[in-house]
PDB file of N, CA and C in Angstrom:
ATOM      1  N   UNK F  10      -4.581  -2.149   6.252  1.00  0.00           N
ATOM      2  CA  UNK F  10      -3.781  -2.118   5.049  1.00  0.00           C
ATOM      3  C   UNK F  10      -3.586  -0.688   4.556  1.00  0.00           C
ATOM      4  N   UNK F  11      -4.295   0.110   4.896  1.00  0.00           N
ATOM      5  CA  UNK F  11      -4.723   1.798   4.318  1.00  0.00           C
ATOM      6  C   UNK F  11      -3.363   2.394   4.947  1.00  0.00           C
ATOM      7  N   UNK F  12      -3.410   2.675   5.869  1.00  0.00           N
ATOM      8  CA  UNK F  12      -2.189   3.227   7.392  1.00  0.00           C
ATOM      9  C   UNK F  12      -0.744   2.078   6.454  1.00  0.00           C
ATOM     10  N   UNK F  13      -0.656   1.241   6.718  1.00  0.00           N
ATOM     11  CA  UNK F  13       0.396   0.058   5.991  1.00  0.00           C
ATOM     12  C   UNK F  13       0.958   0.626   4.699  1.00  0.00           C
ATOM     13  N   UNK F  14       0.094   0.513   3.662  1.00  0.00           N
ATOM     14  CA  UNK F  14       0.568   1.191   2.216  1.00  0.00           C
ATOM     15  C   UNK F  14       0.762   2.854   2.730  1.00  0.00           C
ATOM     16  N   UNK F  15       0.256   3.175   3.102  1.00  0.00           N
ATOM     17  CA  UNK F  15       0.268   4.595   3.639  1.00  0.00           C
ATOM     18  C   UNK F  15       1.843   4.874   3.791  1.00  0.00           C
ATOM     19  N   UNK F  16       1.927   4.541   4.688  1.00  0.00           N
ATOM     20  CA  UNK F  16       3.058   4.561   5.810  1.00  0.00           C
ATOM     21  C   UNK F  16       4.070   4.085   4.280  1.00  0.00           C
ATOM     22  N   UNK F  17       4.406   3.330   3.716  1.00  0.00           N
ATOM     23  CA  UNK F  17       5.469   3.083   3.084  1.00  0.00           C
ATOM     24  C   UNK F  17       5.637   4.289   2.033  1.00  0.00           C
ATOM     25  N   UNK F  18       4.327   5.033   1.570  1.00  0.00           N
ATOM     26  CA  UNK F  18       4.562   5.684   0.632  1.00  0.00           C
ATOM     27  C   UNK F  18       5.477   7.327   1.115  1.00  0.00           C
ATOM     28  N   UNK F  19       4.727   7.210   2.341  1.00  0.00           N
ATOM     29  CA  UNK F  19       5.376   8.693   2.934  1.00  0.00           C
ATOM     30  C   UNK F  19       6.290   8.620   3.264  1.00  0.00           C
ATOM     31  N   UNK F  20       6.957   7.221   3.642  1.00  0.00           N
ATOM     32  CA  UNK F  20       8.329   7.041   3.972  1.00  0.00           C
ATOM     33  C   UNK F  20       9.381   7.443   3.153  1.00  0.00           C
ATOM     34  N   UNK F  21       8.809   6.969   1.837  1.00  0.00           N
ATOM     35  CA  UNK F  21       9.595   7.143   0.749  1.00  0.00           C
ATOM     36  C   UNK F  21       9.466   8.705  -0.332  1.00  0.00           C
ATOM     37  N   UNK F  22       8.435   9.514   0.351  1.00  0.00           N
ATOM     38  CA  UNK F  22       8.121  10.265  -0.239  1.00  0.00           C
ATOM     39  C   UNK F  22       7.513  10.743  -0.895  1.00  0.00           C
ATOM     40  N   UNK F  23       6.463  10.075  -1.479  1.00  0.00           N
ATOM     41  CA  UNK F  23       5.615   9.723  -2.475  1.00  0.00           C
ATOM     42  C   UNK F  23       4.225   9.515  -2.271  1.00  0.00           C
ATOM     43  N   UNK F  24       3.580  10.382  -1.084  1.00  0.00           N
ATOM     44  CA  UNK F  24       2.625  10.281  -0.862  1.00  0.00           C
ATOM     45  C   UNK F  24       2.395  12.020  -0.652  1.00  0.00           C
ATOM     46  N   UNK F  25       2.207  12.901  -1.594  1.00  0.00           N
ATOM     47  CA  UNK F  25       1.645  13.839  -1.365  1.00  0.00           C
ATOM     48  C   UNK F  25       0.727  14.547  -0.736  1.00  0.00           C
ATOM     49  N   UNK F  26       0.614  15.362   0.159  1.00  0.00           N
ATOM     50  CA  UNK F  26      -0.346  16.314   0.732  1.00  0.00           C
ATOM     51  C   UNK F  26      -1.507  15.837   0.390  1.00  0.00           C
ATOM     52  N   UNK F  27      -2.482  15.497   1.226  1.00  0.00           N
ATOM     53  CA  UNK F  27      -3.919  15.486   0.510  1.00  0.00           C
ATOM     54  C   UNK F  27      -4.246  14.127   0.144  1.00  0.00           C
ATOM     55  N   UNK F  28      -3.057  13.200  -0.168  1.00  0.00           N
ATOM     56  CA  UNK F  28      -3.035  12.586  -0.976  1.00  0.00           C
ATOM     57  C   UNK F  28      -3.544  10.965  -0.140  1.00  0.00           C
ATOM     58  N   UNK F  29      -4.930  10.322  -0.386  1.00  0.00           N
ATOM     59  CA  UNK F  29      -5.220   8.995   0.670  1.00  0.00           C
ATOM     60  C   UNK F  29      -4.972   7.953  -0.115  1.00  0.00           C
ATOM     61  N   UNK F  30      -4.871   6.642   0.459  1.00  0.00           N
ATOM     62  CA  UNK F  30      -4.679   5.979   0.416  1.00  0.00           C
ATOM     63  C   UNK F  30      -6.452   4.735   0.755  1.00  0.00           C
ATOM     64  N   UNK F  31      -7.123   3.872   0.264  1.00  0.00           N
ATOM     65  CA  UNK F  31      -8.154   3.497  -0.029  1.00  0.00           C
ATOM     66  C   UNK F  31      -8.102   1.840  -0.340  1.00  0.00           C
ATOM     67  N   UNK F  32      -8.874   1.014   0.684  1.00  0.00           N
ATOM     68  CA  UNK F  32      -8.839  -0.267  -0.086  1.00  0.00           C
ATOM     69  C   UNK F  32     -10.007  -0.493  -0.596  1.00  0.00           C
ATOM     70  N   UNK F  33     -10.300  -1.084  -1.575  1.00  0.00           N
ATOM     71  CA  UNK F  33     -11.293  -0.834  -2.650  1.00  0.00           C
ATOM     72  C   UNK F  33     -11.779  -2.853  -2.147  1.00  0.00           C
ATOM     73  N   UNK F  34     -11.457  -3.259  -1.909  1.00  0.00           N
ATOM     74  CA  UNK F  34     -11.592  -4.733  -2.201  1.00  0.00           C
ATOM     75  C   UNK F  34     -10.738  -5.269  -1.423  1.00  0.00           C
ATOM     76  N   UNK F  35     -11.171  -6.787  -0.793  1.00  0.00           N
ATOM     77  CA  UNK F  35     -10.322  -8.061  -0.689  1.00  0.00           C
ATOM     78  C   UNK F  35     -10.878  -9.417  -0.675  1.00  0.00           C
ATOM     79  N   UNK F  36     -10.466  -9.686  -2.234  1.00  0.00           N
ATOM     80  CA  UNK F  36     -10.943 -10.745  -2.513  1.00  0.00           C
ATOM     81  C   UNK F  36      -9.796 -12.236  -2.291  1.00  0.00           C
ATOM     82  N   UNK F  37     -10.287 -13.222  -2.118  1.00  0.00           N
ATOM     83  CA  UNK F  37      -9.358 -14.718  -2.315  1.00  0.00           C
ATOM     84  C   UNK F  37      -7.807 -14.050  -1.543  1.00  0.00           C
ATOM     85  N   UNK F  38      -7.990 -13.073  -0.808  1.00  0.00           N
ATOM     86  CA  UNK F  38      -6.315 -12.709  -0.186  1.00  0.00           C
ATOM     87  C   UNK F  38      -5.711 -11.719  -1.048  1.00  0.00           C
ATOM     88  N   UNK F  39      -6.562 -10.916  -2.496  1.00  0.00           N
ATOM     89  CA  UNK F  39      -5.824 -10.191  -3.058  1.00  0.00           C
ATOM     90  C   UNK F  39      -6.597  -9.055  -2.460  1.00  0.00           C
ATOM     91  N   UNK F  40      -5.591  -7.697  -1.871  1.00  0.00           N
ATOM     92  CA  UNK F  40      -6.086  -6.426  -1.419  1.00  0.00           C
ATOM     93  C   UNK F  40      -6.068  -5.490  -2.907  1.00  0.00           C
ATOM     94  N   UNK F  41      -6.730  -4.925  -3.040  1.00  0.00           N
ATOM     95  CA  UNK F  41      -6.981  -4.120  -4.064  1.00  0.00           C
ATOM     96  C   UNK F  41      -7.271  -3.017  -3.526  1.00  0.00           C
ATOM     97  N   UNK F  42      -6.634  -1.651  -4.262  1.00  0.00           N
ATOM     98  CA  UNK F  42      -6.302  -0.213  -3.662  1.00  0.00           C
ATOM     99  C   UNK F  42      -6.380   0.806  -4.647  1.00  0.00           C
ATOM    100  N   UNK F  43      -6.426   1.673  -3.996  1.00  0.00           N
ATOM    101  CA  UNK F  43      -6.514   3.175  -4.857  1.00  0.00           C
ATOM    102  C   UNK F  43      -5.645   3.798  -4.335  1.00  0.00           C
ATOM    103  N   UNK F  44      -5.176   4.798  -5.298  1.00  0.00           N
ATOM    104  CA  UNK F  44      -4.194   5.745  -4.420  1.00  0.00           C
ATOM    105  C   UNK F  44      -5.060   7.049  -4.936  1.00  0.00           C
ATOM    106  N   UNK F  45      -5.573   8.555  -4.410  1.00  0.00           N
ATOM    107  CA  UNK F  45      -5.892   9.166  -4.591  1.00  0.00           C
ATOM    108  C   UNK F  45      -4.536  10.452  -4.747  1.00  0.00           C
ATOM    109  N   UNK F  46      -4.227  10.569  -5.352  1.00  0.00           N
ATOM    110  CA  UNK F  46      -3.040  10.981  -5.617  1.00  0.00           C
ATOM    111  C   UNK F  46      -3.131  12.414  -6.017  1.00  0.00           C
ATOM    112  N   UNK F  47      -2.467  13.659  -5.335  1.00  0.00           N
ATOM    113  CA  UNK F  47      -3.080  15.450  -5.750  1.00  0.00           C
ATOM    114  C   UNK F  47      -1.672  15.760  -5.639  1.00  0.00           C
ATOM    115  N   UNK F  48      -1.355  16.629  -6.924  1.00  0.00           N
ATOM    116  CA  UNK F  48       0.145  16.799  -7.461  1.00  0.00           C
ATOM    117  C   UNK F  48      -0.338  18.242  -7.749  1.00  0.00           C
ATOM    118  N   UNK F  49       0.849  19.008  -8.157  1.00  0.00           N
ATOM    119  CA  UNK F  49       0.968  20.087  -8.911  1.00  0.00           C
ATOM    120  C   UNK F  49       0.306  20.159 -10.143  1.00  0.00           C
ATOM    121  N   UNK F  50       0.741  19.279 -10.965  1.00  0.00           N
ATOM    122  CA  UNK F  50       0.876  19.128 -12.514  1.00  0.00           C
ATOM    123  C   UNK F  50       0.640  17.286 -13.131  1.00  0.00           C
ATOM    124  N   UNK F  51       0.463  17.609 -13.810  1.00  0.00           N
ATOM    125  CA  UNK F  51      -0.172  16.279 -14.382  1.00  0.00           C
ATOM    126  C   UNK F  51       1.719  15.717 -14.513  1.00  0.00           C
ATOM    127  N   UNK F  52       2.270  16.431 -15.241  1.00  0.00           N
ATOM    128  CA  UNK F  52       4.116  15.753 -15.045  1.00  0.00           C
ATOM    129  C   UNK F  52       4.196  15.449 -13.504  1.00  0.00           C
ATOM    130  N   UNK F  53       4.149  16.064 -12.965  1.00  0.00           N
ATOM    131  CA  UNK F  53       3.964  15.674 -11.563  1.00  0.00           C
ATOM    132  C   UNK F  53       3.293  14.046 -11.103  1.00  0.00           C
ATOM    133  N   UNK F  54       2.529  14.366 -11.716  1.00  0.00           N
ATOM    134  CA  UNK F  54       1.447  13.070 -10.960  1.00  0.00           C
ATOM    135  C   UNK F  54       2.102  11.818 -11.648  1.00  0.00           C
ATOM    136  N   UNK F  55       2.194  11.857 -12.888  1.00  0.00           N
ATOM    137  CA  UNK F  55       3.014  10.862 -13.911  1.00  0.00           C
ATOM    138  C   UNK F  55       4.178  10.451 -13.197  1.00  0.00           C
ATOM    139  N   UNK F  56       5.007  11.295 -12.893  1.00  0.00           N
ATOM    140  CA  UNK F  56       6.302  10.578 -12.206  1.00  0.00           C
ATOM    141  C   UNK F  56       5.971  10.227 -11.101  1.00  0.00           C
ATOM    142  N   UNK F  57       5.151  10.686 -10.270  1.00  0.00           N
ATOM    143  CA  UNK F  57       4.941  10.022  -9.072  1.00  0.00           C
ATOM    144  C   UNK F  57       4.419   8.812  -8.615  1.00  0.00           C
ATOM    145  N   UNK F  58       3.576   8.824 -10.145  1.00  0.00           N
ATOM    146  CA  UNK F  58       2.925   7.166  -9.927  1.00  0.00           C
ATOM    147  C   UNK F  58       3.921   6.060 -10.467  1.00  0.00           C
ATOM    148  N   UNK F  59       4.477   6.829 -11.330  1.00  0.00           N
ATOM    149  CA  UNK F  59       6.060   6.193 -12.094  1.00  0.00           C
ATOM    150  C   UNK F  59       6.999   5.553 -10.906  1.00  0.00           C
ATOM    151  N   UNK F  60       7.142   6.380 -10.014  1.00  0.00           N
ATOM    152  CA  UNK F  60       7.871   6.212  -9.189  1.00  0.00           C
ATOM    153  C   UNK F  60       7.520   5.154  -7.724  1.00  0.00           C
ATOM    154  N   UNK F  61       6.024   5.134  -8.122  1.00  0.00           N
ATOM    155  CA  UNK F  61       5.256   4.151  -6.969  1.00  0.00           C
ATOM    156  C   UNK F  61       5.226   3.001  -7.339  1.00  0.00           C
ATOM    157  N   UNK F  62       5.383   3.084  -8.826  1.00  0.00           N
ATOM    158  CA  UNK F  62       5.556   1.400  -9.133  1.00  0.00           C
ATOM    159  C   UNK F  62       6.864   0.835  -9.212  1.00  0.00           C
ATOM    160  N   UNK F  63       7.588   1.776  -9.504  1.00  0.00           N
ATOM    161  CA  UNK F  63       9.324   1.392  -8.988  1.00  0.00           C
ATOM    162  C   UNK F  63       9.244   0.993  -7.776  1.00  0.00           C
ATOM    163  N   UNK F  64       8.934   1.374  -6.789  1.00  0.00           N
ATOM    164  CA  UNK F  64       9.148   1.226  -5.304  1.00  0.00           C
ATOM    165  C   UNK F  64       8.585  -0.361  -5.057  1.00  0.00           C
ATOM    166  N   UNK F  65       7.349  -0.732  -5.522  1.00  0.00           N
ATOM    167  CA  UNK F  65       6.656  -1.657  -5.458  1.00  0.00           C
ATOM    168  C   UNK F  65       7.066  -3.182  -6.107  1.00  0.00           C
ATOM    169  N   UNK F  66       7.776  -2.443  -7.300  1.00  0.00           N
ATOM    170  CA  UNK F  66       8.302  -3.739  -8.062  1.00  0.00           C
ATOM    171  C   UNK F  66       9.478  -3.516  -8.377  1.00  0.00           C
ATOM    172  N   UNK F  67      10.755  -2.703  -8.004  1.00  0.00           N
ATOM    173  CA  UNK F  67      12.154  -2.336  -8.049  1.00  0.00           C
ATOM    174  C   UNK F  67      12.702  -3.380  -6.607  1.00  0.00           C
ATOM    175  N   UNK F  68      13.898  -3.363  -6.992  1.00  0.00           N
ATOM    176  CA  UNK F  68      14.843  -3.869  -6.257  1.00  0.00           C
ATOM    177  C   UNK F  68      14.096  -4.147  -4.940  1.00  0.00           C
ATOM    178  N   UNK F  69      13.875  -3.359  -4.325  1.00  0.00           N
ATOM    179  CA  UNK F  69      13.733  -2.485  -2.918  1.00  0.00           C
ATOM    180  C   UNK F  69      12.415  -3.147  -2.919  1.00  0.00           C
ATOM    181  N   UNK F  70      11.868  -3.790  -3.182  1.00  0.00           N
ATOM    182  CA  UNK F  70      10.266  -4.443  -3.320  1.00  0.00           C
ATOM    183  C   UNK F  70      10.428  -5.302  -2.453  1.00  0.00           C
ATOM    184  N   UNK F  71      10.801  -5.924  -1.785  1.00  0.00           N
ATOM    185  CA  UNK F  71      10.795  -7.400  -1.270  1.00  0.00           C
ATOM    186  C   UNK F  71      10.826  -6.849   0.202  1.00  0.00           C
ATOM    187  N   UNK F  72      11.395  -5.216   0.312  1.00  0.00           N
ATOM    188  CA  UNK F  72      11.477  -5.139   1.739  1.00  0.00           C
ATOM    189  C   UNK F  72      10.189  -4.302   2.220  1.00  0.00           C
ATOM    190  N   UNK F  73       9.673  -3.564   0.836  1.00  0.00           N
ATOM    191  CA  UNK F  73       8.278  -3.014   1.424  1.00  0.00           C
ATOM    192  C   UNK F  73       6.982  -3.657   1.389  1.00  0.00           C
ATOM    193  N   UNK F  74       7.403  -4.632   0.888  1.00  0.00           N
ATOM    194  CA  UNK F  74       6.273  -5.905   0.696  1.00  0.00           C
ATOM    195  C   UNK F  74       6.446  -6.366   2.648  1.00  0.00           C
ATOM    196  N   UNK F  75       7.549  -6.295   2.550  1.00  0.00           N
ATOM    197  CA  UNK F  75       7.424  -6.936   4.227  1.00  0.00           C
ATOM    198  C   UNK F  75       7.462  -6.372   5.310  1.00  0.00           C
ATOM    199  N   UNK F  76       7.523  -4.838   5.202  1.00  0.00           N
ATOM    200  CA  UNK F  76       7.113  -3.839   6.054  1.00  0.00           C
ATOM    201  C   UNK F  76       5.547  -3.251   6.231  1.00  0.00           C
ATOM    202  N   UNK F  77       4.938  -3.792   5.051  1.00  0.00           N
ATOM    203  CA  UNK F  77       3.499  -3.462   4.767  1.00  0.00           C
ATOM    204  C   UNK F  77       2.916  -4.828   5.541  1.00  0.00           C
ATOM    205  N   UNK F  78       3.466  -5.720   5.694  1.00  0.00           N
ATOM    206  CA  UNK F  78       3.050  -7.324   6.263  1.00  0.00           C
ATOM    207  C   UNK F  78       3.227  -7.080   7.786  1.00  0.00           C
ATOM    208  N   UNK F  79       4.375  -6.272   7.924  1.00  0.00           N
ATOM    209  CA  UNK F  79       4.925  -6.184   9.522  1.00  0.00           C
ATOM    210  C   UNK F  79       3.947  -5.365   9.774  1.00  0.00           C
ATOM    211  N   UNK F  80       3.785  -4.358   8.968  1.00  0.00           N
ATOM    212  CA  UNK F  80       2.635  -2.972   9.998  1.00  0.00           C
ATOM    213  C   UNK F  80       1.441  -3.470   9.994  1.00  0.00           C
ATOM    214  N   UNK F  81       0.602  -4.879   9.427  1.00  0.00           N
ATOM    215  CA  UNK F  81      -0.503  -4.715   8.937  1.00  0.00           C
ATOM    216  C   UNK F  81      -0.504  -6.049  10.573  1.00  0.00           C
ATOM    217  N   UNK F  82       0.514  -6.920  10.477  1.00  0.00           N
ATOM    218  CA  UNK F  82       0.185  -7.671  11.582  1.00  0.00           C
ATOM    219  C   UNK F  82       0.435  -7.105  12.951  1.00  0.00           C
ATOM    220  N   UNK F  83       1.117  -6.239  13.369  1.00  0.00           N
ATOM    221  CA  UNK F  83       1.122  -5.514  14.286  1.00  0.00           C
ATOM    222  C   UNK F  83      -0.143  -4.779  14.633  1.00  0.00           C
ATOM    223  N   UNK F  84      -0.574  -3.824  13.543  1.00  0.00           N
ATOM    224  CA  UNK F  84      -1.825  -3.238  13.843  1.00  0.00           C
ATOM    225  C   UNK F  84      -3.082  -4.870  14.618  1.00  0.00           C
ATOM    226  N   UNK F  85      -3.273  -5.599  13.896  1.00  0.00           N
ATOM    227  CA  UNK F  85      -4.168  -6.582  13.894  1.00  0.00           C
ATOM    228  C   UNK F  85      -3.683  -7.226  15.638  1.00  0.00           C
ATOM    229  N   UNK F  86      -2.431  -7.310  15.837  1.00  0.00           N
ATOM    230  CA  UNK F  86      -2.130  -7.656  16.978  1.00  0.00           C
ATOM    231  C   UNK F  86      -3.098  -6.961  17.809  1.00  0.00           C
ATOM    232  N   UNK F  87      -3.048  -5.757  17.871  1.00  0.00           N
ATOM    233  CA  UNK F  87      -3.653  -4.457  18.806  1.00  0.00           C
ATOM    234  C   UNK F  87      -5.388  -4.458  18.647  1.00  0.00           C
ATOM    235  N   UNK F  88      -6.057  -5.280  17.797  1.00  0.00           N
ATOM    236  CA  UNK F  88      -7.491  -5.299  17.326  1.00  0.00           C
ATOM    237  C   UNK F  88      -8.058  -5.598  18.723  1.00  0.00           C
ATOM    238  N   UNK F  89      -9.306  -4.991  18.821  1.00  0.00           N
ATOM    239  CA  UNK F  89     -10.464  -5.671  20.113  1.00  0.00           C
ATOM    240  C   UNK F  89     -11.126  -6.615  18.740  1.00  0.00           C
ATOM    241  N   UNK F  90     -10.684  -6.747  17.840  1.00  0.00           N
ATOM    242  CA  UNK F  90     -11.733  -7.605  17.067  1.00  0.00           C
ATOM    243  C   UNK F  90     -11.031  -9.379  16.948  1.00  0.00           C
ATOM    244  N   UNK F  91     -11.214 -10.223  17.866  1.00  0.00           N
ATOM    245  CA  UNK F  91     -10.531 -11.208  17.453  1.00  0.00           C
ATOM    246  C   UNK F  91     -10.604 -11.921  16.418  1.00  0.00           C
ATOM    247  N   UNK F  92     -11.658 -11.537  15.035  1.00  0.00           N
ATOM    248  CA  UNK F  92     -11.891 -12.519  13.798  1.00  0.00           C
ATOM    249  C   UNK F  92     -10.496 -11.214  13.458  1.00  0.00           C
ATOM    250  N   UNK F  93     -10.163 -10.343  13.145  1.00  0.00           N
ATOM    251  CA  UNK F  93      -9.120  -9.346  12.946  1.00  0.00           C
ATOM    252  C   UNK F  93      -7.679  -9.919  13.263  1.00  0.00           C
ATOM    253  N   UNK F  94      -7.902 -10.122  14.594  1.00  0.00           N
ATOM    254  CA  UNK F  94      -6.424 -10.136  15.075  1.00  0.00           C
ATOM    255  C   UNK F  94      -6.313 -11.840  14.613  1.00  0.00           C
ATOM    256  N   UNK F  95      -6.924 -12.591  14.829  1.00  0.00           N
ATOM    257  CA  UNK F  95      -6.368 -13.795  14.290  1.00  0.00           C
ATOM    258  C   UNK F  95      -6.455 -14.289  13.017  1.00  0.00           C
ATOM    259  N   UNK F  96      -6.985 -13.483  11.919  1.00  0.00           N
ATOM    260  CA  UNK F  96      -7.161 -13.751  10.522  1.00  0.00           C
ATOM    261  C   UNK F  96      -5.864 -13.010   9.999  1.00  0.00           C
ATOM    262  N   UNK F  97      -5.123 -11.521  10.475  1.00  0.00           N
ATOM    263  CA  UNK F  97      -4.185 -11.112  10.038  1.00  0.00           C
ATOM    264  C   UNK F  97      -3.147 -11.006  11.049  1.00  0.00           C
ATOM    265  N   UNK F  98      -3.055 -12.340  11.649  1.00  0.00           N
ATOM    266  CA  UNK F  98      -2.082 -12.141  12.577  1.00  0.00           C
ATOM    267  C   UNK F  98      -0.737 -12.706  11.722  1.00  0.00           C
ATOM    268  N   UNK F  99      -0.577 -13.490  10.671  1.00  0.00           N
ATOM    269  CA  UNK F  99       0.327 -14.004   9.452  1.00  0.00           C
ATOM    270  C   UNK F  99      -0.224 -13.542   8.331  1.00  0.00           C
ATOM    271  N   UNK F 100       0.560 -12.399   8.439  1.00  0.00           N
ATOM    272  CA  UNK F 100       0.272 -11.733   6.863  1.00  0.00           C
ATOM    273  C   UNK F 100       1.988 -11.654   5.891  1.00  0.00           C
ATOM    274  N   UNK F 101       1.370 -12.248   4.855  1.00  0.00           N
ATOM    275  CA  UNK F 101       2.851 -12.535   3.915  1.00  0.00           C
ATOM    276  C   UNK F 101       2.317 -11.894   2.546  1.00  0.00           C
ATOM    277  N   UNK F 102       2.464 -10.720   2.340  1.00  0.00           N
ATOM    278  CA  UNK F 102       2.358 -10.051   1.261  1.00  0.00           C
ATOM    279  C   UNK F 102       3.440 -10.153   0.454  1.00  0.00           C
ATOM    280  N   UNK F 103       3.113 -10.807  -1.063  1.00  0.00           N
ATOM    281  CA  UNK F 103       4.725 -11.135  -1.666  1.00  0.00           C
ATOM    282  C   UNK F 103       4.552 -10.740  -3.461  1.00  0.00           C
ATOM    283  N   UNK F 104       3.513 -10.219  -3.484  1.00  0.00           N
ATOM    284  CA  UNK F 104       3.500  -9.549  -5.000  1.00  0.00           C
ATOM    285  C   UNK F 104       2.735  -8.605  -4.757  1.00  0.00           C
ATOM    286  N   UNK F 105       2.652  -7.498  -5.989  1.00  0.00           N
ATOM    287  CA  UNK F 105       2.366  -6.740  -6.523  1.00  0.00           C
ATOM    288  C   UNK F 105       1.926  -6.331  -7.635  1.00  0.00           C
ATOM    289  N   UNK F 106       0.941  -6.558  -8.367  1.00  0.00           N
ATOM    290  CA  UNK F 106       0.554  -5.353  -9.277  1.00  0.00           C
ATOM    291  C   UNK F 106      -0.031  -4.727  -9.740  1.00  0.00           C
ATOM    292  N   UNK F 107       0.414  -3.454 -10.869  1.00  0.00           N
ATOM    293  CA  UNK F 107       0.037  -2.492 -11.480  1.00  0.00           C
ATOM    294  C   UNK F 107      -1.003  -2.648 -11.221  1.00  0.00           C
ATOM    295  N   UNK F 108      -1.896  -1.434 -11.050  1.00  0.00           N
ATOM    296  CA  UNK F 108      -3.048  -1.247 -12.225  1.00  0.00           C
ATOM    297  C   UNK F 108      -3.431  -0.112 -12.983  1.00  0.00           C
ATOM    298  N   UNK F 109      -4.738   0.128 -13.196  1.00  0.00           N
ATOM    299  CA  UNK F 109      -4.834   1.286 -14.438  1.00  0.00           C
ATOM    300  C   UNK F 109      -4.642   2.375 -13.763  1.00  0.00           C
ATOM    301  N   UNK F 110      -3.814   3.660 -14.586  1.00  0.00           N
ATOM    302  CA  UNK F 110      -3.866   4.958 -13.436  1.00  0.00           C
ATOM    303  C   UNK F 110      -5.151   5.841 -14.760  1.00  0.00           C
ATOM    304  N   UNK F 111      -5.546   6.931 -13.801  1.00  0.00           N
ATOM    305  CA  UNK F 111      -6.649   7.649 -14.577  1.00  0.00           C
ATOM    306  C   UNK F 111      -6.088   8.946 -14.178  1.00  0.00           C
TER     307      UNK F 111
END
C-alpha cells in the first residue's frame, strides 16, 4: 500500500523530496497512513496537504482509488507470500478519509 499511495502522489506531484509515505495500521480492511511530508515553508506544506485531499476526494478520486487497488493487487500478484498474494489479490479501495494534519 506504501509504493501504491506513493506512486499516486508523485504522479501527481505532490509527493515532495524526502517526503515517505507510511502505513500506520490495518484494521477491519481500513488502511490507515501517514504522509511524512518536508516542504519549504509551512504555506508550502498547507497547500500541499490541501491539495492531497483534493486529489483523494475531488472529481479525479474514483480513478486513484483504483489505481492504488490496481498497484496494490499487482504487487501482491508478484508476493512469494501466498497468505499476501491471495488476501490482496481483490483489492477494491472505494473511500477515503481525512485525517488530522500536524
Amino acid at each position: 500500500f506504501e509504493d501504491a499511495i506513493a506512486e499516486q502522489l508523485e504522479s501527481a506531484g505532490l509527493l515532495p523530496a524526502g517526503s515517505t509515505v507510511t502505513i500506520t495500521g490495518i484494521v477491519d480492511g481500513v488502511v490507515e497512513y501517514e504522509i511524512a511530508l518536508y516542504a519549504s515553508t509551512t504555506s508550502a506544506s498547507e497547500t500541499t496537504v490541501s491539495r492531497i485531499g483534493n486529489l483523494f476526494s475531488g472529481s479525479a478520486s474514483s480513478t486513484v482509488l483504483r489505481a492504488i487497488s490496481s498497484s496494490v493487487e499487482s504487487a501482491a500478484s508478484t508476493s512469494s507470500s501466498s497468505a499476501i498474494s491471495s488476501t490482496l489479490s481483490n483489492v477494491s479501495i472505494d473511500l477515503f478519509t481525512a485525517g488530522a494534519t500536524t
